Amino acid sequence: MSQATLGSGPYRNSSLFSGYYLDERVADLDDWESDDEAEAAFEALRELWELEGEYVASHGEDELIDQWIGEVLDILGFDTISEGTLPGGGGYVDRLLYESREARYTAADRKQNDDREGMFSGASALLEAKQWGHDFEARFSDERPYRDASHQVKYYLERTPSDLKWGILTDGRKWRLYGTKDYETQTYYEVDLPELLESGDLQQFKYFYCFFRPEAFTEVAGTSFLETVWTESETAAQELGEDLQDNVFTALRVLGKGFVESNDLAIDPEDESARAELKEQSLVLLYRLMFVLYAESRGLIDPEEPSANAEYHENFSLEEVRSDIIERVEGGDIESGAAFREEYSEFSTTIWNRLSRLFELIDDGEEALDIPPYNGGLFDHDDHEFLAENAVSDAAIAEVIFRLSTTKNDEGEHVPADYADLDTRHLGSIYEGLLEHEFRIAPEAGMAAVAAEGGQVWKPADEVSVADAVETVDGGGLYVVNDEGERKATGAYYTPDYVVTYIVEETVDPLIDEIHADLEADGLARSDTEYFRRFYDRVTDLTVLDPAMGSGHFLTKATGYLTEQVMSVVREQEIQSYDEQEFRRDISKEVIYGVDINGMAVELAKLSMWLETLAADQPLAFLDHHLKSGNSLVGSDITEVLSEDNGDDGGQLTLTQAFARVRQDTLEHVMELMADLLAYDNETLEDVKSMEELYDEIREDPLYKRLFELANVHTAEEFGVDVPEDAYEQMASAIEDERDWEAIREEPWFKSAQTTAAEQNFFHWELEFPEVFFDSEGEKMGEAGFDIVIGNPPYVTHGGKQDTTDKSKLLYYDAVYESSEYKPNTFALFYELIQDVCKLGGRISYITPRTLLDNQYMKNIREILVTNSEIQCIIESDYSIFKNVETGRNVIGIFKKVNDVRSDHSLRVGTISEPMDLASSGTQNIKQDYFLNTPEYKFTVKNNLELELYDKLKTCGKPLGNFVTVNNGVNTGNAADVLISNEPTKETHRRFIEGKDINKYTITWRNLWINYDPSLKQRLDPDDLNTRQNKVDFALRSPELFEDNKILLRQTADKPVGAFDDEGYISRHSTHILRLKEDVSIPLLVILPIFNSSLLQFAYQILVPEKGRTFAEVKATNVRKLPFIIPEQSQKSNKPTNVTEEVLNSDKSGRELAEEISTNGNTRAALTQSSQAITELKNSALNVSVGC
């Protein structure tokens, strides 16, 4: 947002920092402890102000710098260089500020050597000065590459080295700080210096001193005071969002209950549709309140004229209502809600009536109060009759407002939550968690929410103590819950901002670079007006899609980033007529597309986009044509519903050809209307109303609707709807005639298809977004599809025992998607979907679980990706990116859709261990061809050297399965209590070990015994077992598995670890048993040290990259595939190696033994020196040479 956050205190903060952090926490920083230095500067500046204050307004800019600004900088402790020319030319800054004289001397030397990059790199900040009283947002009258002073500073910062991170803009009175961490030009921190000096308050003065002195910019241990404030402000905003996220669940419940009780609504516990309607309308009201809190906090609804401002605050302002509520309930029982019932009536609707007037004011506008009509549908009475007809009591709505708009400070007091601190991404995360929840009616005993594994779950109230209850609901009352019984989920799939930023920038930048390259190839310079015109046309021709958009996080980020790309070109122009908010709105209207199966998610995404593009003098942008509800995975391409064939010998058109003509004519008409729709400026209420009417006209076009219905029939067939063989012939012949089509609509199969379409939320991409797929004449474009597809698709595994997905939908997935293997996961289906909706040359990026890389059931989607796209980048996280969510590790993939993958194409791969690694992750290149030659097209993030080593191993060695058999141990099944004991009581008892007893080279027997008697299976009675099964179920395996010498492996591990067993242990199924094949004469004692070497561990991690995974498991099939090399001399000898004998006979601990073995060789050095296969063992210990 470009609007300022007004502050009544010592500073004005426009989203650069967190207002809450500045008020509550900044004083805790060590750098704030500077009273002595601050007081000395305070007194010096007050003395200077007494001398110069009465003259500053009459000074010109240069004189003001000499007599006032320069003196202030001197008192603060800066050394300066005047009028430093930008490194690339194109302007100069008034002053470069340095932390010390030595730093200035160094910069001056660089200046003399014409090293302007170095001169700027060493500066603490740049400073741009203006005449006293200058309006920083006023357009310059002369031609410059920036339209006003705030854009000027941003322009300068963009053209200086990255080491220079801060800019200061001042007219002597206002001192404004800009950073480089945000796209926005109106993101800053500002103080009024004379006002602070005249206040006489040292602590308030420190909001100038601590932020503008040299020490504020100086990095110590990798960070500076300003960067610390910025980083911790982000943390504070995140904490605020998490606090409000918890509150909003209570707010939704209270609001739903308020609607029921205030209006005597009869909600049947079994009436799912009534509960859904109540939730939907409650969410709409919460969205409205969020919009107003955000807009008021940013000064977007705040009349400037004093009398209008007073009128608004007295009769409409939500902030005033909130302040009154906080004052009245503080000190009462807020947690239970009693405080609100004590202070407010449960019958009066005074607050509701005030809110209704406020919403009407926002919807329609009021010129006398300088409030434009925002419209947009969110506040429309006709669209939300429920809210117009039902009110909520003062007690309930007061609690709702309180929950939504307060937080606790460090002292535990309730204070107003500053929505200005929250980005749209924070707001989205607050409300997105509600989308999968529903209202339910509590049973007679009531329900109570308790903390559980990072989240909160509902339990019957009589099973929960008062102390443990987070929230309680009486019997018959409403509570908010998801399918898992959770009040608040243990985690959220809301994508962290650093990931969203990375994905957006990595997909957008290549296309922006292409545009620049094309324009420069045409001989245009960025300073040319024609350059900007063509650049902007190309940018607004782009199409960016999130097919599972949720709250619109990726789309708002893309809007902001594309706007900044446009502004970077604007600042090169010699014209000031461009408006950043106008660009933002145009991009949101023309470039951004999104789909979500949840209708309220679509409304939340619209709200996020409205807040992202909100302007104080314009209505909310029209977005209905690009943000839509539907199941992205289910639908038909209208061009494929009926394919064309040739005319008959008489030259007559066949029905399918006739249909194709109707389809083309209809889409040509629709495209004409869509062009008219996009032609509106979207700047006035009349524009928005006209767009709404025209969009309704498009959707109601008779032929257009028939195309949707026909596509519904085509899709419904895959859901099992029985459609006659001649159905398409009937529809093709009737589609142009209204009466004939009405007859088709009466057919039972047709009705069934339309019902299925409504139930399953069919979404037909070509019909929903015709401008993306068809030209102005209704013909399918050669480069049809979206330029950029980004997002975080849902991760839902279908087909399991707990899966409640409609079986017909699973049949559809199996029929339509090649990636629907075994238990299909939706993220794989989304990856396949985008092959159809992304254009050739388009960019694709998702964040998904890392199972994409190597899971055997992801084979088909990997094949699709590796053969239909040039993979640009694969980044794996070795931690779970999503907080408190059981997704395991994640992977970010970036792809470019192509027809033919170049044989020499390389991609970047890498691994990140923490969020900060992503922007600077150390990636390396590997050839994509490698994936084509791996089993099951497995992806890897290993580098070329590691892959070369692995290939060498495969070439030189043979699969381990050629030498040994690999089997599991005994499965004790439901008889474990009978089979296993701590002492032997029968002759059939044998020593027993489990996987956890096996370490590298050693076995630790824990005095466990197993009754190894196969006849027990026939003699035991199921009633004697601790089982619900009606049978005895266990498997002791063949005794030969255990009697011979063997190597035992632990199954639950992220790497194979082996130990030699010549004691005849019986091992559990949590172990693997390696035994020599009959025709192999190599001793196991030769195989074991090679198996345990880091060489084989390296090979295993290439084959199965599960290192660090919580539930990693060594599978027998992977052990058999390990490339294994037997030293030549060992193949000729039956004697164990000396090193192995020493290890087995040693009294050393398992850890010491492991260390001894692991130091017996150097993998890479051996390969480099001899080009032979490598082993971790010393050749001297083995007394062999290893060759291929």
Coordinates of C-alpha atoms in Angstrom, one line a residue, residues 119-498:
M119 CA 32.4 6.0 -3.0
F120 CA 28.7 5.1 -2.6
S121 CA 29.3 1.7 -1.2
G122 CA 31.1 3.2 1.8
A123 CA 28.4 5.6 2.7
S124 CA 26.0 5.1 5.6
A125 CA 23.1 6.8 3.7
L126 CA 22.4 9.2 1.0
L127 CA 20.5 12.5 1.7
E128 CA 18.3 14.5 -0.6
A129 CA 17.3 18.0 0.6
K130 CA 14.4 20.2 -0.3
Q131 CA 13.3 23.7 0.5
W132 CA 11.6 24.2 3.8
G133 CA 7.9 23.2 3.7
H134 CA 8.3 21.2 0.5
D135 CA 5.5 18.7 -0.2
F136 CA 7.3 15.4 -0.8
E137 CA 4.3 14.0 -2.8
A138 CA 3.9 17.1 -5.0
R139 CA 4.7 16.5 -8.7
F140 CA 7.7 18.3 -10.0
S141 CA 6.9 20.9 -12.6
D142 CA 10.0 20.3 -14.6
E143 CA 10.9 17.1 -16.5
R144 CA 12.8 14.6 -14.4
P145 CA 13.1 10.8 -14.3
Y146 CA 10.9 10.8 -11.2
R147 CA 7.6 12.5 -10.5
D148 CA 8.1 13.7 -6.9
A149 CA 10.6 13.8 -4.1
S150 CA 9.7 10.4 -2.6
H151 CA 10.2 8.8 -6.0
Q152 CA 13.5 10.7 -6.4
V153 CA 14.9 9.0 -3.3
K154 CA 13.7 5.6 -4.5
Y155 CA 15.2 6.3 -7.9
Y156 CA 18.6 7.1 -6.3
L157 CA 18.6 4.0 -4.1
E158 CA 17.9 1.8 -7.1
R159 CA 21.0 3.2 -8.8
T160 CA 23.5 2.8 -6.0
P161 CA 25.4 -0.3 -4.8
S162 CA 23.5 -2.7 -2.7
D163 CA 25.7 -1.9 0.3
L164 CA 24.0 1.5 0.5
K165 CA 20.6 0.5 2.0
W166 CA 19.1 3.7 3.3
G167 CA 18.1 7.1 2.0
I168 CA 17.1 10.3 3.9
L169 CA 14.7 12.9 2.5
T170 CA 14.4 16.2 4.4
D171 CA 13.2 19.8 4.1
G172 CA 14.8 20.6 7.4
R173 CA 11.6 20.1 9.3
K174 CA 10.5 16.7 8.1
W175 CA 13.2 14.0 8.2
R176 CA 12.1 10.9 6.3
L177 CA 13.9 7.6 6.2
Y178 CA 13.6 5.2 3.2
G179 CA 15.0 1.6 3.0
T180 CA 15.7 -0.8 0.1
K181 CA 13.8 -3.8 1.5
D182 CA 10.4 -2.9 0.0
Y183 CA 9.0 -2.4 -3.5
E184 CA 6.9 0.6 -2.3
T185 CA 7.9 4.2 -2.8
Q186 CA 5.6 5.3 0.0
T187 CA 7.1 3.1 2.7
Y188 CA 9.0 5.3 5.1
Y189 CA 9.6 6.6 8.7
E190 CA 9.4 10.3 9.4
V191 CA 9.8 12.7 12.3
D192 CA 9.2 16.5 12.7
L193 CA 12.5 17.7 14.2
P194 CA 11.5 21.2 15.3
E195 CA 8.4 19.7 17.0
L196 CA 10.5 17.2 18.9
L197 CA 13.0 20.0 19.9
E198 CA 10.2 22.2 21.1
S199 CA 8.5 19.4 23.1
G200 CA 11.4 19.3 25.5
D201 CA 10.9 15.6 25.8
L202 CA 14.2 13.7 25.5
Q203 CA 12.6 10.3 25.1
Q204 CA 10.5 11.6 22.2
F205 CA 13.6 13.2 20.7
K206 CA 15.3 9.8 20.7
Y207 CA 12.9 8.8 17.9
F208 CA 14.9 11.2 15.8
Y209 CA 18.3 10.7 17.4
C210 CA 18.5 6.9 17.5
F211 CA 17.2 6.6 13.9
F212 CA 19.3 9.2 12.2
R213 CA 22.7 9.2 13.9
P214 CA 25.6 7.4 12.3
E215 CA 25.4 4.5 14.7
A216 CA 21.9 3.7 13.4
F217 CA 23.4 2.7 10.0
T218 CA 26.6 1.1 11.2
E219 CA 26.7 -2.7 11.0
V220 CA 28.0 -4.6 14.0
A221 CA 28.0 -8.4 13.9
G222 CA 26.3 -8.3 10.5
T223 CA 23.4 -6.0 11.4
S224 CA 22.7 -2.4 12.2
F225 CA 20.2 -0.7 14.5
L226 CA 17.9 0.1 11.6
E227 CA 18.0 -3.4 10.2
T228 CA 17.3 -4.8 13.7
V229 CA 14.3 -2.6 14.0
W230 CA 13.1 -3.6 10.6
T231 CA 13.7 -7.3 11.2
E232 CA 12.1 -7.3 14.6
S233 CA 9.2 -5.2 13.3
E234 CA 8.5 -8.1 10.8
T235 CA 8.6 -10.5 13.7
A236 CA 6.3 -8.3 15.8
A237 CA 3.9 -8.1 12.8
Q238 CA 4.0 -11.9 12.5
E239 CA 3.3 -12.3 16.2
L240 CA 0.4 -9.8 15.9
G241 CA -1.0 -11.8 13.0
E242 CA -0.7 -15.1 15.0
D243 CA -2.4 -13.4 18.0
L244 CA -5.3 -12.2 15.9
Q245 CA -5.5 -15.6 14.1
D246 CA -6.3 -17.1 17.4
N247 CA -8.8 -14.4 18.3
V248 CA -10.6 -14.7 15.0
F249 CA -11.8 -18.2 15.8
T250 CA -13.6 -16.9 18.9
A251 CA -14.9 -13.9 17.0
L252 CA -16.5 -16.1 14.3
R253 CA -18.1 -18.2 17.0
V254 CA -19.4 -15.2 18.9
L255 CA -20.7 -13.6 15.8
G256 CA -22.5 -16.8 14.6
K257 CA -24.0 -17.2 18.1
G258 CA -25.0 -13.5 18.1
F259 CA -26.9 -13.9 14.8
V260 CA -28.8 -16.9 16.1
E261 CA -29.7 -15.4 19.5
S262 CA -30.4 -11.9 18.3
N263 CA -32.7 -13.0 15.5
D264 CA -34.2 -16.2 16.9
L265 CA -32.7 -18.2 14.0
A266 CA -33.6 -21.9 14.2
I267 CA -30.5 -23.8 13.0
D268 CA -31.0 -27.5 12.9
P269 CA -27.8 -29.3 13.9
E270 CA -28.3 -31.6 10.9
D271 CA -29.0 -28.7 8.4
E272 CA -25.5 -28.4 6.8
S273 CA -26.6 -25.8 4.3
A274 CA -28.1 -23.5 7.0
R275 CA -24.9 -23.7 9.0
A276 CA -22.8 -23.1 5.9
E277 CA -24.9 -20.0 5.1
L278 CA -24.5 -18.7 8.6
K279 CA -20.7 -19.1 8.4
E280 CA -20.5 -17.5 5.0
Q281 CA -22.4 -14.4 6.0
S282 CA -20.5 -14.2 9.3
L283 CA -17.2 -14.3 7.3
V284 CA -18.5 -11.5 5.1
L285 CA -19.0 -9.3 8.1
L286 CA -15.6 -10.2 9.4
Y287 CA -14.1 -9.3 6.0
R288 CA -15.9 -5.9 6.2
L289 CA -14.6 -5.2 9.6
M290 CA -11.0 -6.1 8.5
F291 CA -11.3 -3.9 5.5
V292 CA -12.4 -0.9 7.6
L293 CA -9.7 -1.5 10.3
Y294 CA -7.1 -1.6 7.6
A295 CA -8.3 1.4 5.7
E296 CA -8.7 3.5 8.8
S297 CA -5.3 2.6 10.1
R298 CA -3.7 3.7 6.9
G299 CA -5.6 7.0 6.7
L300 CA -7.6 5.9 3.6
I301 CA -10.9 6.7 5.4
D302 CA -10.0 9.8 7.2
P303 CA -11.5 13.1 6.0
E304 CA -9.0 16.0 5.9
E305 CA -11.5 18.9 6.4
P306 CA -11.8 19.4 10.2
S307 CA -15.6 19.4 10.5
A308 CA -15.9 16.4 8.2
N309 CA -13.3 14.6 10.2
A310 CA -15.1 15.4 13.4
E311 CA -18.4 14.2 11.9
Y312 CA -16.9 10.9 10.7
H313 CA -15.1 10.1 14.0
E314 CA -18.2 11.0 16.1
N315 CA -20.8 9.0 14.0
F316 CA -19.0 6.4 11.9
S317 CA -15.4 5.6 12.8
L318 CA -14.7 2.0 13.8
E319 CA -11.6 3.0 15.6
E320 CA -13.7 5.2 17.9
V321 CA -16.0 2.2 18.6
R322 CA -13.0 0.0 19.4
S323 CA -11.5 2.6 21.8
D324 CA -14.8 2.8 23.7
I325 CA -15.1 -1.0 24.0
I326 CA -11.5 -1.3 25.3
E327 CA -12.1 1.3 27.9
R328 CA -15.3 -0.2 29.1
V329 CA -14.4 -3.8 29.3
E330 CA -10.8 -3.6 30.6
G331 CA -10.6 -5.1 34.0
G332 CA -13.6 -7.3 33.4
D333 CA -13.8 -11.0 32.6
I334 CA -12.8 -10.8 29.0
E335 CA -11.8 -14.4 28.4
S336 CA -15.3 -15.8 29.1
G337 CA -17.0 -12.9 27.4
A338 CA -18.8 -11.8 30.6
A339 CA -17.3 -8.4 30.5
F340 CA -19.1 -7.6 27.2
R341 CA -22.4 -8.8 28.6
E342 CA -22.0 -6.7 31.7
E343 CA -21.1 -3.5 29.8
Y344 CA -23.3 -3.9 26.7
S345 CA -27.0 -4.8 26.2
E346 CA -27.9 -8.2 24.8
F347 CA -31.0 -6.6 23.2
S348 CA -29.9 -3.2 21.8
T349 CA -28.4 -3.1 18.3
T350 CA -26.9 0.4 18.6
I351 CA -23.4 -0.6 17.5
W352 CA -24.8 -2.7 14.7
N353 CA -26.8 0.2 13.4
R354 CA -23.7 2.4 13.5
L355 CA -21.8 -0.2 11.6
S356 CA -24.5 -0.5 9.0
R357 CA -24.4 3.3 8.4
L358 CA -20.6 3.0 8.1
F359 CA -20.8 0.2 5.6
E360 CA -23.4 2.1 3.5
L361 CA -21.1 5.1 3.6
I362 CA -18.2 3.1 2.3
D363 CA -20.3 1.4 -0.4
D364 CA -22.0 4.6 -1.7
G365 CA -19.5 7.2 -0.7
E366 CA -20.2 10.7 0.7
E367 CA -18.8 13.7 -1.0
A368 CA -19.5 16.0 2.0
L369 CA -17.2 13.8 4.1
D370 CA -14.7 13.4 1.3
I371 CA -15.2 9.6 1.3
P372 CA -15.4 8.0 -2.2
P373 CA -17.7 5.1 -3.0
Y374 CA -15.6 1.9 -2.6
N375 CA -18.3 -0.4 -3.9
G376 CA -16.8 -3.8 -5.0
G377 CA -19.6 -6.0 -3.8
L378 CA -18.3 -6.6 -0.3
F379 CA -20.6 -3.9 1.2
D380 CA -23.5 -4.3 -1.2
H381 CA -26.9 -4.7 0.5
D382 CA -28.4 -6.7 -2.4
D383 CA -25.5 -9.2 -2.5
H384 CA -25.8 -9.8 1.2
E385 CA -29.5 -9.8 2.2
F386 CA -28.8 -11.8 5.3
L387 CA -26.7 -9.0 6.8
A388 CA -29.3 -6.4 5.8
E389 CA -32.1 -8.4 7.4
N390 CA -30.4 -9.7 10.6
A391 CA -28.7 -7.6 13.3
V392 CA -26.5 -8.6 16.2
S393 CA -26.7 -7.3 19.8
D394 CA -24.3 -4.8 21.2
A395 CA -22.8 -7.3 23.6
A396 CA -22.0 -9.8 20.8
I397 CA -20.8 -7.3 18.2
A398 CA -18.7 -5.5 20.9
E399 CA -16.9 -8.8 21.7
V400 CA -16.4 -9.5 18.0
I401 CA -14.8 -6.1 17.4
F402 CA -12.7 -6.5 20.5
R403 CA -11.4 -9.9 19.4
L404 CA -10.6 -8.7 15.9
S405 CA -8.8 -5.5 16.8
T406 CA -6.9 -5.9 20.1
T407 CA -3.8 -7.6 21.2
K408 CA -1.9 -7.9 24.5
N409 CA 1.2 -5.9 25.2
D410 CA 4.2 -7.3 27.1
E411 CA 2.5 -6.3 30.4
G412 CA -0.5 -8.4 29.5
E413 CA -2.8 -5.4 28.9
H414 CA -5.2 -5.2 26.0
V415 CA -4.2 -2.6 23.5
P416 CA -5.4 -1.7 20.0
A417 CA -4.0 -3.9 17.2
D418 CA -2.4 -1.6 14.6
Y419 CA -3.7 -3.0 11.3
A420 CA -1.2 -0.7 9.6
D421 CA 1.5 -3.0 10.8
L422 CA 0.0 -5.9 8.9
D423 CA 0.6 -6.6 5.3
T424 CA -2.1 -8.2 3.2
R425 CA -0.2 -11.5 3.6
H426 CA -0.7 -11.3 7.4
L427 CA -4.3 -10.5 7.0
G428 CA -4.7 -13.4 4.6
S429 CA -3.0 -15.8 7.1
I430 CA -5.4 -14.6 9.8
Y431 CA -8.5 -15.5 7.9
E432 CA -7.4 -18.3 5.6
G433 CA -7.3 -20.7 8.6
L434 CA -11.1 -20.2 8.9
L435 CA -12.0 -21.3 5.4
E436 CA -11.8 -25.1 6.1
H437 CA -13.8 -24.7 9.3
E438 CA -17.6 -24.9 9.8
F439 CA -20.2 -24.2 12.5
R440 CA -21.5 -27.2 14.5
I441 CA -23.9 -27.4 17.3
A442 CA -22.5 -28.6 20.6
P443 CA -24.1 -31.6 22.3
E444 CA -25.9 -31.3 25.6
A445 CA -22.8 -31.6 27.7
G446 CA -21.1 -28.8 25.8
M447 CA -17.7 -28.7 24.2
A448 CA -14.3 -27.4 25.3
A449 CA -11.2 -26.6 23.3
V450 CA -7.8 -27.6 24.6
A451 CA -4.3 -27.2 23.4
A452 CA -2.9 -30.2 21.5
E453 CA 0.4 -30.6 19.6
G454 CA 0.7 -26.9 18.6
G455 CA -3.0 -26.5 17.8
Q456 CA -6.3 -26.8 19.6
V457 CA -8.9 -29.5 19.5
W458 CA -12.5 -29.8 20.7
K459 CA -13.5 -32.3 23.3
P460 CA -16.7 -33.0 25.3
A461 CA -16.7 -30.4 28.1
D462 CA -17.1 -33.0 30.8
E463 CA -13.7 -34.5 29.8
V464 CA -11.8 -31.2 30.1
S465 CA -10.8 -29.3 33.3
V466 CA -11.5 -25.6 33.6
A467 CA -7.8 -24.9 33.8
D468 CA -7.1 -26.7 30.5
A469 CA -10.0 -25.2 28.5
V470 CA -9.0 -22.6 25.9
E471 CA -12.6 -21.9 25.1
T472 CA -15.9 -23.5 26.2
V473 CA -19.3 -23.7 24.5
D474 CA -22.6 -24.7 26.3
G475 CA -24.8 -27.4 25.0
G476 CA -26.8 -26.3 21.9
G477 CA -24.3 -23.5 21.2
L478 CA -22.2 -23.0 18.1
Y479 CA -18.6 -23.9 17.9
V480 CA -16.1 -23.6 15.0
V481 CA -14.3 -26.8 14.0
N482 CA -12.6 -28.5 11.0
D483 CA -12.9 -32.0 9.8
E484 CA -10.1 -33.1 12.2
G485 CA -12.0 -31.9 15.2
E486 CA -9.7 -28.9 15.6
R487 CA -10.6 -25.5 16.8
K488 CA -7.3 -24.2 15.5
A489 CA -5.2 -26.3 13.2
T490 CA -1.8 -27.5 14.4
G491 CA -0.3 -25.5 11.5
A492 CA -1.3 -23.7 8.3
Y493 CA -0.3 -24.2 4.7
Y494 CA -0.1 -20.4 4.4
T495 CA 3.1 -19.9 2.5
P496 CA 5.8 -17.9 4.3
D497 CA 6.5 -14.6 2.6
Y498 CA 10.1 -15.4 1.8

